[in-house]
Structures are given as C-alpha cells and as structure tokens.
XYZ file of C-alpha atoms in Angstrom:
708
model
C 14.891 11.906 132.249
C 12.962 15.171 132.953
C 11.504 16.786 129.867
C 12.278 20.524 129.548
C 12.295 23.015 126.698
C 16.065 23.468 127.110
C 16.577 19.952 125.726
C 15.266 21.107 122.337
C 17.529 24.174 121.864
C 19.461 24.383 118.649
C 21.294 22.514 117.426
C 18.835 19.683 118.080
C 19.598 16.131 116.780
C 16.791 13.602 117.233
C 19.032 10.520 117.077
C 21.268 11.797 119.841
C 18.193 12.707 121.923
C 16.820 9.094 121.647
C 20.253 7.642 122.429
C 20.510 9.694 125.606
C 16.966 8.625 126.605
C 17.762 4.918 126.043
C 21.091 5.152 127.852
C 19.433 6.668 130.962
C 16.672 4.000 131.075
C 17.647 0.881 133.186
C 17.696 -2.202 130.943
C 17.333 -0.158 127.845
C 20.986 0.188 126.800
C 23.895 -2.149 126.255
C 25.120 -1.976 129.808
C 25.170 -5.437 131.440
C 25.095 -7.232 128.097
C 22.186 -8.756 126.234
C 20.806 -10.421 129.373
C 20.227 -7.043 131.035
C 18.199 -5.651 128.092
C 14.517 -5.142 129.037
C 12.361 -4.160 126.071
C 9.196 -3.801 128.133
C 10.886 -1.397 130.457
C 12.154 0.541 127.487
C 8.700 0.615 125.842
C 7.151 1.850 129.049
C 9.769 4.572 129.300
C 9.077 5.635 125.689
C 5.274 5.811 126.329
C 5.744 7.877 129.495
C 8.199 10.197 127.763
C 5.838 10.708 124.840
C 3.080 11.721 127.258
C 5.458 14.201 128.906
C 6.336 15.641 125.488
C 2.628 16.046 124.658
C 1.989 17.873 127.964
C 4.979 20.103 127.348
C 3.798 20.846 123.799
C 0.364 21.917 125.054
C 1.972 24.172 127.652
C 4.249 25.822 125.084
C 1.339 26.238 122.646
C -0.691 28.111 125.288
C 2.297 30.343 125.963
C 2.675 31.094 122.253
C -0.996 32.018 121.889
C -0.723 34.336 124.880
C 2.342 36.063 123.391
C 0.624 36.446 120.005
C -2.385 38.127 121.619
C -0.084 40.460 123.533
C 1.830 41.305 120.328
C -1.359 42.121 118.420
C -2.485 44.385 121.227
C 0.801 46.282 121.284
C 0.740 46.620 117.464
C -2.683 48.267 117.601
C -1.500 50.668 120.302
C 1.647 51.532 118.280
C -0.374 52.183 115.092
C -2.696 54.466 117.045
C 0.306 56.368 118.439
C 1.841 56.779 114.934
C -1.406 58.236 113.622
C -1.446 60.760 116.451
C 2.176 61.735 115.693
C 1.368 62.226 111.974
C -1.467 64.568 112.870
C 0.850 66.530 115.219
C 3.485 66.708 112.447
C 0.970 68.100 109.952
C -0.048 70.813 112.423
C 3.635 71.686 113.071
C 4.354 71.857 109.312
C 1.417 74.246 108.810
C 2.730 76.457 111.635
C 6.228 76.364 110.062
C 4.860 77.518 106.696
C 3.008 80.387 108.343
C 6.185 81.372 110.219
C 8.271 81.222 107.022
C 5.828 83.469 105.198
C 5.877 85.909 108.098
C 9.713 85.948 108.158
C 9.824 86.596 104.406
C 7.391 89.454 104.825
C 9.443 90.985 107.646
C 12.687 90.534 105.650
C 11.165 92.336 102.679
C 10.162 95.204 104.952
C 13.643 95.316 106.500
C 15.348 95.404 103.058
C 13.015 98.154 101.944
C 13.742 100.078 105.118
C 17.489 99.553 104.611
C 17.264 100.872 101.069
C 15.418 103.924 102.344
C 17.997 104.472 105.083
C 20.834 104.058 102.586
C 19.146 106.483 100.210
C 19.059 108.981 103.043
C 22.522 108.139 104.466
C 24.487 108.128 101.196
C 23.660 111.731 100.271
C 24.340 112.649 103.875
C 27.777 111.008 103.739
C 28.485 112.650 100.436
C 27.375 115.956 101.853
C 29.653 115.476 104.864
C 32.522 114.509 102.596
C 31.800 117.462 100.315
C 31.733 119.735 103.343
C 35.146 118.450 104.416
C 36.520 118.914 100.915
C 35.079 122.460 100.835
C 36.764 123.138 104.160
C 40.124 121.907 102.834
C 39.538 123.780 99.590
C 38.953 127.005 101.585
C 42.304 126.484 103.293
C 43.978 126.374 99.900
C 41.904 129.391 98.868
C 43.061 131.321 101.961
C 46.631 130.212 101.355
C 47.123 128.712 104.825
C 46.859 124.944 105.536
C 45.786 124.590 109.174
C 44.273 121.096 109.212
C 46.153 118.407 111.064
C 45.873 116.092 108.086
C 48.229 118.354 106.080
C 50.649 119.230 108.875
C 51.022 115.784 110.486
C 53.440 113.625 108.472
C 51.951 110.460 109.957
C 48.624 111.211 108.223
C 50.130 111.270 104.773
C 47.742 108.540 103.618
C 44.630 110.595 104.517
C 46.218 113.750 103.068
C 46.937 111.903 99.814
C 43.329 110.779 99.555
C 42.066 114.333 100.115
C 44.524 116.044 97.783
C 43.806 113.512 95.071
C 40.103 114.360 95.232
C 40.783 118.123 95.405
C 43.048 117.774 92.383
C 40.216 116.175 90.412
C 37.807 118.955 91.495
C 40.323 121.673 90.578
C 40.528 120.271 87.075
C 36.885 121.254 86.559
C 37.244 124.838 87.803
C 37.723 127.766 85.378
C 41.356 128.811 85.152
C 40.878 132.601 85.119
C 39.126 132.721 88.527
C 40.855 129.832 90.310
C 44.312 129.776 88.756
C 46.047 130.483 92.058
C 44.214 127.847 94.074
C 44.613 125.340 91.265
C 48.322 126.029 91.309
C 48.498 125.487 95.083
C 46.544 122.236 94.905
C 48.743 121.008 92.050
C 51.851 121.940 94.036
C 50.602 120.075 97.101
C 49.592 117.144 94.877
C 53.088 117.035 93.477
C 54.719 117.364 96.912
C 52.633 114.551 98.365
C 53.358 112.382 95.332
C 57.081 112.956 95.788
C 56.806 112.205 99.505
C 54.971 108.968 98.806
C 57.517 107.882 96.196
C 60.334 108.758 98.614
C 58.594 106.786 101.349
C 58.196 103.840 98.957
C 61.897 104.045 98.050
C 62.955 104.101 101.690
C 60.677 101.184 102.530
C 62.099 99.168 99.627
C 65.641 99.792 100.825
C 64.650 98.704 104.333
C 62.866 95.647 102.914
C 59.522 96.570 104.514
C 57.111 94.814 102.177
C 53.956 95.765 104.098
C 54.834 99.502 104.007
C 55.671 99.249 100.309
C 52.292 97.623 99.662
C 50.506 100.343 101.657
C 52.228 103.234 99.851
C 51.784 101.597 96.429
C 48.046 101.254 97.101
C 47.840 105.003 97.839
C 49.905 105.938 94.789
C 47.723 103.744 92.571
C 45.314 106.681 92.049
C 48.090 109.216 91.437
C 49.635 110.103 88.117
C 53.036 109.237 89.553
C 52.147 105.594 90.078
C 54.135 104.634 87.002
C 57.099 106.533 88.450
C 56.732 104.438 91.606
C 56.942 101.291 89.460
C 60.009 102.716 87.689
C 61.694 103.382 91.021
C 60.907 99.853 92.149
C 62.340 98.392 88.938
C 65.465 100.545 89.164
C 66.175 99.613 92.767
C 65.531 95.917 92.075
C 68.384 95.964 89.579
C 70.903 97.610 91.908
C 73.639 95.070 92.530
C 71.868 92.433 90.432
C 74.526 92.171 87.699
C 77.619 91.062 89.577
C 78.448 87.859 87.678
C 80.040 87.497 84.254
C 76.829 85.987 82.866
C 74.282 88.757 82.390
C 71.630 86.259 81.217
C 71.899 84.183 84.384
C 71.815 87.382 86.461
C 68.648 88.503 84.644
C 66.952 85.144 85.238
C 67.783 85.194 88.971
C 66.600 88.829 89.220
C 63.238 88.024 87.601
C 62.744 84.970 89.810
C 63.410 87.057 92.934
C 61.101 89.885 91.861
C 58.377 87.426 90.822
C 58.182 86.153 94.413
C 57.959 89.696 95.823
C 55.946 91.724 93.327
C 52.598 90.094 94.205
C 53.001 91.203 97.834
C 53.599 94.835 96.850
C 51.462 95.746 93.848
C 47.846 95.098 92.953
C 48.828 94.431 89.323
C 51.964 92.266 89.700
C 51.927 90.881 86.134
C 52.132 94.415 84.680
C 55.025 95.397 86.956
C 56.948 92.170 86.239
C 56.405 92.621 82.495
C 57.729 96.188 82.741
C 60.806 94.944 84.617
C 61.492 92.326 81.941
C 61.005 94.938 79.219
C 63.487 97.203 81.008
C 66.035 94.370 81.312
C 65.728 93.485 77.621
C 65.657 96.986 76.153
C 68.409 98.491 78.313
C 70.720 95.886 79.800
C 70.558 93.098 77.219
C 70.372 95.365 74.188
C 73.427 97.303 75.359
C 75.321 94.072 76.074
C 74.432 92.554 72.684
C 75.461 95.733 70.873
C 78.853 95.818 72.633
C 79.478 92.150 71.790
C 78.500 92.352 68.118
C 79.445 95.797 66.859
C 83.169 95.437 67.542
C 83.486 92.333 65.316
C 80.645 92.992 62.867
C 82.888 94.357 60.112
C 86.290 93.004 61.107
C 85.701 89.322 61.926
C 82.704 87.615 60.278
C 83.412 84.252 61.931
C 83.462 85.687 65.452
C 80.460 87.867 64.634
C 78.378 84.857 63.561
C 79.459 82.823 66.592
C 78.624 85.687 68.950
C 75.283 86.335 67.227
C 74.299 82.671 67.477
C 75.426 82.416 71.098
C 73.716 85.642 72.207
C 70.477 84.840 70.371
C 70.430 81.321 71.831
C 71.032 82.567 75.379
C 68.376 85.249 74.944
C 65.773 82.712 73.746
C 66.724 80.392 76.618
C 66.162 83.274 79.040
C 62.813 83.913 77.362
C 61.849 80.251 77.896
C 62.595 80.585 81.622
C 60.505 83.766 81.829
C 57.529 81.951 80.269
C 56.959 80.375 83.697
C 55.892 83.750 85.123
C 52.522 85.473 84.841
C 53.080 88.339 82.378
C 49.536 88.818 81.147
C 47.488 87.121 78.487
C 49.885 86.797 75.518
C 53.332 86.485 77.074
C 54.687 84.514 74.092
C 54.091 87.448 71.735
C 55.379 89.923 74.339
C 58.710 88.112 74.780
C 59.079 87.510 71.032
C 58.723 91.237 70.361
C 61.390 92.015 72.975
C 63.826 89.561 71.376
C 63.068 90.937 67.935
C 63.673 94.515 69.086
C 67.190 93.549 70.209
C 68.274 91.474 67.212
C 66.240 92.836 64.284
C 69.101 94.950 62.905
C 71.397 91.916 62.974
C 68.942 89.326 61.659
C 67.840 91.370 58.635
C 71.102 90.710 56.775
C 72.184 87.584 58.681
C 72.003 85.239 55.697
C 74.131 87.588 53.579
C 76.870 87.544 56.208
C 76.494 83.762 56.621
C 76.762 82.928 52.926
C 79.581 85.428 52.380
C 81.599 83.970 55.239
C 80.881 80.369 54.187
C 82.058 81.060 50.639
C 85.280 82.760 51.721
C 85.974 80.135 54.392
C 85.379 77.201 52.018
C 87.543 78.822 49.326
C 90.317 79.377 51.876
C 90.193 75.742 53.065
C 90.473 74.493 49.479
C 93.239 76.940 48.545
C 95.232 76.074 51.649
C 95.013 72.392 50.713
C 96.119 72.922 47.106
C 98.960 75.169 48.296
C 100.135 72.410 50.631
C 100.323 70.137 47.568
C 102.142 72.826 45.531
C 99.355 72.485 43.027
C 98.143 75.273 40.823
C 94.483 74.553 40.273
C 93.769 74.422 36.552
C 90.542 75.708 35.143
C 88.100 73.130 33.861
C 86.658 74.316 30.596
C 82.958 74.798 30.179
C 80.740 75.597 27.287
C 80.026 74.012 23.923
C 83.510 72.747 23.023
C 84.114 71.200 26.426
C 80.663 69.592 26.395
C 81.380 68.167 22.937
C 84.716 66.757 24.124
C 83.006 65.235 27.129
C 80.356 63.518 24.995
C 83.009 62.186 22.573
C 85.121 60.918 25.441
C 82.120 59.173 27.037
C 81.154 57.429 23.801
C 84.575 56.613 22.356
C 86.748 56.470 25.486
C 89.410 58.443 23.656
C 91.733 60.707 25.682
C 91.072 64.148 24.227
C 94.077 66.252 25.094
C 97.372 65.423 26.761
C 97.415 63.108 29.771
C 98.337 64.826 33.052
C 100.774 63.121 35.399
C 99.274 63.542 38.888
C 102.183 61.620 40.511
C 99.676 59.451 42.327
C 97.880 62.408 43.940
C 94.091 62.108 44.060
C 93.548 65.777 45.040
C 90.884 64.600 47.473
C 91.278 65.168 51.197
C 89.019 63.914 53.946
C 90.439 66.612 56.217
C 89.328 69.286 53.750
C 85.916 67.646 53.435
C 85.467 67.378 57.206
C 86.428 71.052 57.618
C 83.975 72.220 54.934
C 81.197 69.976 56.294
C 81.854 71.238 59.815
C 81.598 74.854 58.652
C 78.393 74.018 56.778
C 76.962 72.159 59.758
C 77.509 75.211 61.947
C 75.949 77.379 59.232
C 72.851 75.132 59.150
C 72.580 75.313 62.963
C 72.857 79.108 62.909
C 70.389 79.257 60.028
C 67.877 77.183 61.980
C 68.177 79.414 65.025
C 68.499 82.854 63.419
C 66.239 82.652 60.363
C 62.621 83.691 60.373
C 60.446 80.558 59.964
C 59.164 81.834 56.618
C 62.738 82.385 55.345
C 64.267 79.216 56.828
C 63.870 76.874 53.798
C 65.153 79.524 51.374
C 68.165 80.352 53.568
C 68.974 76.667 54.097
C 68.864 76.139 50.327
C 71.373 78.962 49.825
C 73.776 77.316 52.270
C 73.267 73.988 50.513
C 74.140 75.494 47.116
C 77.404 76.818 48.579
C 78.184 73.348 49.941
C 77.512 71.854 46.510
C 79.650 74.485 44.813
C 82.755 74.101 46.967
C 82.606 70.482 48.090
C 81.006 68.723 45.146
C 82.129 70.883 42.230
C 85.301 72.690 43.320
C 86.735 69.688 45.175
C 85.196 66.330 44.205
C 84.350 67.180 40.602
C 87.728 68.876 40.098
C 89.480 65.764 41.462
C 87.436 63.564 39.109
C 88.303 65.753 36.120
C 91.969 65.767 37.104
C 91.844 62.025 37.686
C 90.261 61.477 34.260
C 92.914 63.628 32.658
C 95.583 61.620 34.478
C 94.430 58.252 33.137
C 96.986 57.168 30.495
C 96.010 55.792 27.140
C 95.347 52.074 26.885
C 98.585 51.461 24.944
C 100.814 53.085 27.602
C 103.405 50.833 29.194
C 103.908 50.496 32.951
C 101.090 52.995 33.554
C 100.285 53.905 37.145
C 96.518 53.716 37.606
C 95.501 56.045 40.439
C 91.914 56.673 39.376
C 90.684 53.819 41.586
C 92.099 55.704 44.579
C 90.053 58.700 43.423
C 86.972 56.472 43.255
C 87.558 55.163 46.759
C 87.978 58.595 48.318
C 85.134 60.120 46.284
C 82.760 57.406 47.568
C 83.801 58.015 51.169
C 83.410 61.774 50.794
C 80.027 61.490 49.161
C 78.777 59.301 52.019
C 79.741 62.121 54.400
C 77.995 64.651 52.151
C 74.851 62.504 52.020
C 74.851 62.108 55.812
C 74.940 65.867 56.323
C 72.175 66.299 53.748
C 69.918 63.939 55.707
C 70.915 64.972 59.239
C 71.135 68.759 58.971
C 69.450 69.990 55.791
C 66.364 67.771 55.576
C 64.847 68.885 58.932
C 65.003 72.514 57.745
C 63.271 72.011 54.377
C 61.176 68.869 54.866
C 57.848 70.702 54.819
C 58.593 73.298 52.134
C 58.752 73.442 48.307
C 62.560 73.762 48.608
C 62.712 70.050 49.424
C 62.104 69.056 45.804
C 64.704 71.597 44.599
C 67.340 70.233 46.968
C 66.585 66.622 46.055
C 66.743 67.489 42.354
C 70.070 69.299 42.770
C 71.469 66.394 44.759
C 70.274 63.954 42.095
C 71.959 65.991 39.345
C 75.231 66.080 41.294
C 75.098 62.313 41.883
C 74.380 61.595 38.220
C 77.159 63.911 37.077
C 79.683 62.279 39.408
C 78.549 58.739 38.600
C 78.926 59.498 34.902
C 82.520 60.662 35.393
C 83.297 57.775 37.730
C 81.924 55.316 35.161
C 84.010 56.943 32.422
C 87.132 56.854 34.563
C 86.607 53.254 35.637
C 85.982 52.213 32.031
C 89.167 53.888 30.851
C 91.072 52.418 33.799
C 89.870 48.934 32.874
C 91.041 49.577 29.304
C 94.443 50.547 30.669
C 94.542 47.345 32.705
C 93.752 45.293 29.627
C 96.363 47.276 27.671
C 98.936 46.520 30.373
C 98.092 42.802 30.110
C 98.522 43.001 26.330
C 102.003 44.454 26.813
C 102.903 41.671 29.251
C 101.630 38.985 26.863
C 103.337 40.574 23.856
C 106.637 40.875 25.681
C 106.672 37.542 27.501
C 104.744 35.122 25.261
C 106.858 33.380 22.561
C 105.636 31.294 19.635
C 107.892 28.471 20.746
C 105.991 28.324 24.066
C 103.168 26.437 22.372
C 105.215 24.776 19.634
C 108.480 23.747 21.309
C 111.350 22.428 19.197
C 111.852 19.522 21.584
C 108.489 18.074 22.497
C 110.031 15.709 25.017
C 111.975 18.315 26.983
C 109.225 20.666 28.247
C 109.748 21.174 31.995
C 107.547 24.185 32.825
C 103.970 23.911 34.164
C 102.788 27.200 32.623
C 104.364 29.993 30.678
C 106.127 33.039 32.118
C 103.575 35.329 30.403
C 100.762 33.573 32.273
C 102.541 33.981 35.608
C 103.027 37.739 35.137
C 99.522 38.346 33.817
C 97.928 36.482 36.743
C 100.053 38.376 39.248
C 99.018 41.673 37.654
C 95.317 40.702 37.566
C 95.291 39.607 41.222
C 96.825 42.929 42.225
C 94.201 44.891 40.266
C 91.314 42.795 41.646
C 92.487 43.494 45.189
C 92.717 47.190 44.376
C 89.181 47.257 42.964
C 87.800 45.521 46.054
C 89.501 48.061 48.296
C 88.340 51.026 46.213
C 84.616 50.251 46.014
C 81.788 48.827 48.039
C 78.507 47.013 47.625
C 77.299 46.000 44.193
C 79.776 48.347 42.504
C 82.568 45.863 43.244
C 80.727 43.015 41.498
C 79.797 45.210 38.529
C 83.366 46.405 37.899
C 84.898 42.969 38.497
C 82.455 41.395 36.077
C 83.373 43.952 33.414
C 87.096 43.388 34.031
C 86.576 39.617 33.992
C 84.751 39.718 30.648
C 87.479 41.878 29.097
C 90.180 39.696 30.635
C 88.526 36.620 29.116
C 88.227 38.286 25.714
C 91.924 39.250 25.818
C 93.074 35.699 26.650
C 90.685 34.232 24.081
C 92.008 36.463 21.320
C 95.575 35.999 22.520
C 95.379 32.193 22.328
C 94.086 32.378 18.747
C 97.333 33.984 17.597
C 99.413 30.797 17.970
C 99.731 27.312 16.488
C 99.822 24.451 18.969
C 101.644 21.167 18.958
C 100.450 18.414 21.224
C 102.782 19.455 24.050
C 102.098 23.140 23.343
C 98.372 22.469 23.643
C 98.972 20.866 27.035
C 100.887 23.966 28.107
C 98.066 26.205 26.833
C 95.608 24.153 28.913
C 97.857 24.664 31.959
C 97.964 28.413 31.276
C 94.182 28.618 30.975
C 93.818 26.567 34.178
C 95.980 29.184 35.903
C 93.896 31.982 34.371
C 90.782 30.208 35.614
C 92.244 29.971 39.120
C 92.894 33.701 38.921
C 89.271 34.243 37.768
C 88.027 32.525 40.926
C 89.345 35.520 42.905
C 86.737 37.642 41.135
C 83.969 35.615 42.835
C 81.738 36.333 39.849
C 79.961 33.188 38.540
C 79.724 34.493 34.967
C 83.488 35.171 34.728
C 84.303 31.725 36.103
C 81.906 30.169 33.578
C 83.667 31.949 30.698
C 87.046 30.585 31.738
C 85.578 27.100 32.285
C 84.363 27.202 28.691
C 87.740 28.495 27.475
C 89.459 25.671 29.311
C 87.122 23.183 27.585
C 87.954 24.790 24.203
C 91.669 24.331 24.871
C 91.058 20.615 25.260
C 90.351 20.620 21.506
C 94.072 21.387 20.993
C 95.203 18.026 22.405
C 92.332 15.596 21.969
C 92.934 12.651 19.595
C 91.482 13.236 16.108
C 89.154 10.298 16.412
C 87.656 11.678 19.649
C 87.336 15.230 18.404
C 83.687 14.978 17.383
C 82.750 13.408 20.714
C 84.485 16.173 22.699
C 82.807 18.885 20.597
C 79.409 17.489 21.538
C 80.306 17.387 25.235
C 78.325 19.272 27.912
C 80.462 22.440 28.012
C 80.922 22.835 24.241
C 77.586 21.608 22.887
C 75.980 25.058 23.048
C 78.852 26.917 21.373
C 78.774 28.032 17.769
C 80.368 25.516 15.388
C 82.598 28.213 13.919
C 84.132 28.912 17.345
C 84.962 25.232 17.797
C 86.368 25.051 14.268
C 88.508 28.127 14.808
C 90.168 26.509 17.838
C 90.736 23.204 16.053
C 92.399 25.123 13.201
C 95.110 26.203 15.661
C 96.397 22.652 15.928
C 99.675 21.929 14.155
C 98.222 18.664 12.805
C 95.077 20.343 11.444
C 95.971 19.658 7.811
C 97.890 16.444 8.249
C 95.098 14.815 10.227
C 92.411 16.313 7.957
C 90.455 17.653 10.919
C 88.344 19.955 8.731
C 86.190 16.974 7.781
C 84.688 16.972 11.257
C 83.116 20.401 10.629
C 81.962 19.995 7.011
C-alpha cells in the first residue's frame, strides 16, 4: 500500500486506515482462515509502513517550513507597501486641504463680485423700468396711447402690470397739476380691471381652469380682485339648486368648488369660506325665513318641527363643511354663520316650546275627559283642604260625600303616552336648539310642565277622585275600584320615570338643576305614595267591612249550637264559604294591581285584618261540642284561604287560631295539656281563657278552675 498525503485527508479514521492496511497485506487478514494468517509478515509490513510514514512526515515538514518562510517574506513586503500608501495618502490629503481652502477663497471672491454686480444691475433695472413707466406715463400725459402693450388685446397681462404700477404712482402726484392724467390712468385701470374680470368670467364659463388661474393671479394686485371672487362665487351657484333639498345641493356645491378652487386662486381657503358665507347668508337664510315665518304665529307645532328640522339639517351641513380647509378657526366661523340665521328664532324658542307644550297637554287631557263625559272637578287647596287631608290620613274617615265613579279610574295610558311623546320631542328640540348655558334651565322648565300636567293634573287628580270614590267601611256591596287606580298609576309612573332617566337626565346631569329635578321628583313620588297608601288602607277597611256584612248576614247562632247535635251534615258554614270566596277574589285583585314588595305588604296587612275579624267574630258565639267541630272546620277553611296570601306571618296567625278552636272541643280533663301544647304555650293565659269561656259546658264542667 503506497503511502501518500491523500490518504490522510479529512475525514480521517485511524481504525479504518489500519484495517485497510491489514486487508491489503497477504497473510495479515482473515482471508484463507486462521491457517493463512502470518503475523511475521504483518509485523514486517507494519515496520515498513511506519518507515514510509516517517519519510513522508519529514518531506511534508520541509514543505511547511518553506511555505512559512515564503509567507513571512510576503508579509514584510505587504507591510512595506502599506506604509508607502499611507505616506501617499497623507500627501494627497494635504493637497486636498490646500485645494479646499483655495476654492473657498475663490467662492468668497465670486460672491462678493456677484453682490457688486447686483448692486450695479438692480438700480440699472429699476432705472430701465422707471424709464419705461415714464414713457407710458408721457403717453397718458399726451392723451394718446401708442404703445403696443395698450393696443394689443393679447398683451393684457403686461398692460395690467404697467397700469397697476402707474396707478400707484398717480396716487402720489398732486391733484391740482395732474388731475387730468390721474383721471386717465384711473379710467384705464378701471377698463383693464373690467376686461380682466370679463375674461375671467368667460374662462369660467368655458371651464378653462388654467386661464382662470392666470387672470386671477393678475387681478390679485387690483382692487377688483374681490369682485373677481364674487363673480366666481355667483357663477358657481348657477344651476346648483335644482333639487328639492337645498342643504344637499349646498353640500354638493361646496364639494365641487373645493376640488377646483385650489387650482384657480392663490388663497383657496378664503374663497371657499366666502362661498360658504354667501350660501348661508343668502340662500339658506332666505329658505329658513320662508319656512318659518308663515307658521310662526299661526301653527306653533309646525313651527317647532320646522325649526328643529332646519336647525338640524343646517348643523349637519356644517359638520360636512368641517372637512374643508376654511382657515384657522373654522368651527367658530361656521357657528357664527348658523347663529346669524337662527338667532331671531332661538332667542324666544323656549317660550314658544313651553307655551305649545302647555296648550297641547291641556288639550290632550280635556279631549280625554270629554270622551268620558266627565266634568273635571276642582281639587281644593289651602288650609282647610290640607286640614281635611291630614285628618283623613290619620283617622281614615271619609270627609265629604263619596263620589260614584262608576268604575272609571280616570287614568289613560293613551293620554300618558301622548303627553310623554310630546315631552320627549320637546326635550329633543331643547337639546338641539338651546344654548349650552341655557340647556339645563330650559330642560327644567319642560320637566315642570310634564309634572304639572301628567303627575298633578292627571295622576294626582285620578288619585283624588279615586279616594273620593272609596265608600265607607260600612257600605254594603261596595265596588272597590281604587285598586285599578293603583295598578294604572304604577304603570304610568314607570313610564314617567323612564322618560326622566332617558331624556331629562342627560340634559341636566352636570348642572345644579339636577338636584332640583331629583327633589321635585322625590316630592311627587312621596305625595303619590301617601295618597296611594291612604286609598289602599281605606280599601282594605272596605274589604273588611264587606266581610263583616257577609258574616252578619249569613252566620247564625244555631250554626255553632245546633238544636240536634246528631244531625249536622255540613262541613263548614255558609258564611265561611262566602267570606272565603270574597277574600280569594280580593287577593287575586291585589296581586294583579301591584308588583314587587308592595304585593306582600298589602296582603300582609289584609291578612292581619282578616285574622282579627275572624278572631273577634268567633268570640261572639257559644259553642256546643258539635258546634266547636264546625268552628274548627270553618277556621281550617279560612286557613286554606290564608295560604293563597303566601305570607308566612298570616298563615301562622290562622294556625294559632285553629289551635285555639281546638279548645272548644277538647275533653275537660285534657284541657290543661292542650293549653300547654307547642302552638298555645306562648299565648297569654287570658286569651286561652276567653276561648274556653265560649264553650257551652264552661259552667257545668267547671272549666274556670283550670285558669285559677
């Protein structure tokens, strides 16, 4: 195996190299089996190969040393060359600095020379220009314009420049000596100005933007430049108002002009602002006046609707125009334009609004009462009425004759919705049309009108009428409609409260008027709740009175002390049946008339009074053994009726009453044990004794001894 450097190229693996060497050596590998293996031959091959590797190593080492010497030599030569280049670079840099200084020096000289030339040339140019102006001035002085610049219509731009300068010079000349020439120059100035404006007008009609821009640039230095702008604005509006919506037409016009005005005038924002001012002060103001003046005195409703609509559309147009460049403070500019149109209408807006709202609300109410053929009675006020009210609240006495309302509550959701809708629209108009500083005060005025007509004239009147219509507690077969009043009043007040939160609160939330409105609302609520409480209390008294009549008419003494103890076939008395039927009907009515915790409160009060009535009623009779059983059955039926109340306290009262009735039938010997039972143990001894005294055998069985 020949030894070469290529055998040791990467990747080099020593084990593989030895294996290849052994495999190539005869007798050194596994070929021919163990008998063919010749270790001496293999050793000899290894020794020879090691010698070859040593020779090759020496050869490579000499080559490496030679290359290293060559590399060192080249490195020295390269370093020497770099040093020479650095020296050359330093020399070049020095030359560059000298050249830069020389260039700066020459440039300074050139600038100085230019300044000197300009100082000489500028007076020369001015002198030439002055000479030309003197020449043209002489023509005016002689009265004959011979120069081509004045006679050639194509040189109108140059003529305009000259006449503008001559006009300025003529201003400085004394009038007594140069009056004639001044007059001629002024006349020519005016003629050229008119020609330029006419040329601008013609170019605008032809749609030649470049010519318009050229003429406008010339006219910029003339007094008639503003007239040029006026002509442009006037012609822009020709044929612009062809639709029925003048506001949409104005917006489209301004958008079109905004795209064009920058290509024509050097001050486009001023021209566009003047156009908008013209549109507002002429077109829109005239349109608004026509729309409002015809209905201002004759139809307040239409006037307010038109005012709101026109003001809204004008502000919407203003918002669109905010996109354009109108100068620095375009918000103030547009606000002043809107104010100039509507100021005469907005000054007394709230007076018209409140006047209309009052008359409209009064008409809605009157139309409703007329439909009911009801003549609204006046509700007294003052000291006597207040005294009556306080007496009625404390004693529950009907002061004055009861009014038969024939089941009419005098409350109408349709009326309420109409008044709230009118008020909602008033709040919306108030928000849009009121000055921000006046908004809370104006909103409060609208709110007071709502309170006056909805809460006082309608709800409060219905409550007063309902209170007056509640019969006395001893009336028979009385129709109790006050609960219907309660139901409708609650519904209406929810609608009132919703409008308060949705439409009034946003207008006054950050002003002192908020506390005033909340206080007024609180007073109204308290006043209504007081009357509702009074009416409900008197209604409950009437219910109890009606039950008393049923019990008095239907309950007989023989019910609880029958002549034939063995021939009692009924489960409970007829009086009990009718009372329970009446109570269930009233409970259902209360549940339908109220909501939330109010239902539980009223039912608990009715349940307590119902219990007291039955308790007192049962103590009016004497009970035999069978009569006591019947009384227990009656109380069980009353207790079943009390379950409909779903008030734990009421059910507990009737449970206790049922336990007391057991004292009417229990055996004398067991009486003491029953009295100490779970349900009766906590009751006063006198109450237990009073029930035992109702027994027919109280004396004969000497039951008093159990309580001595």
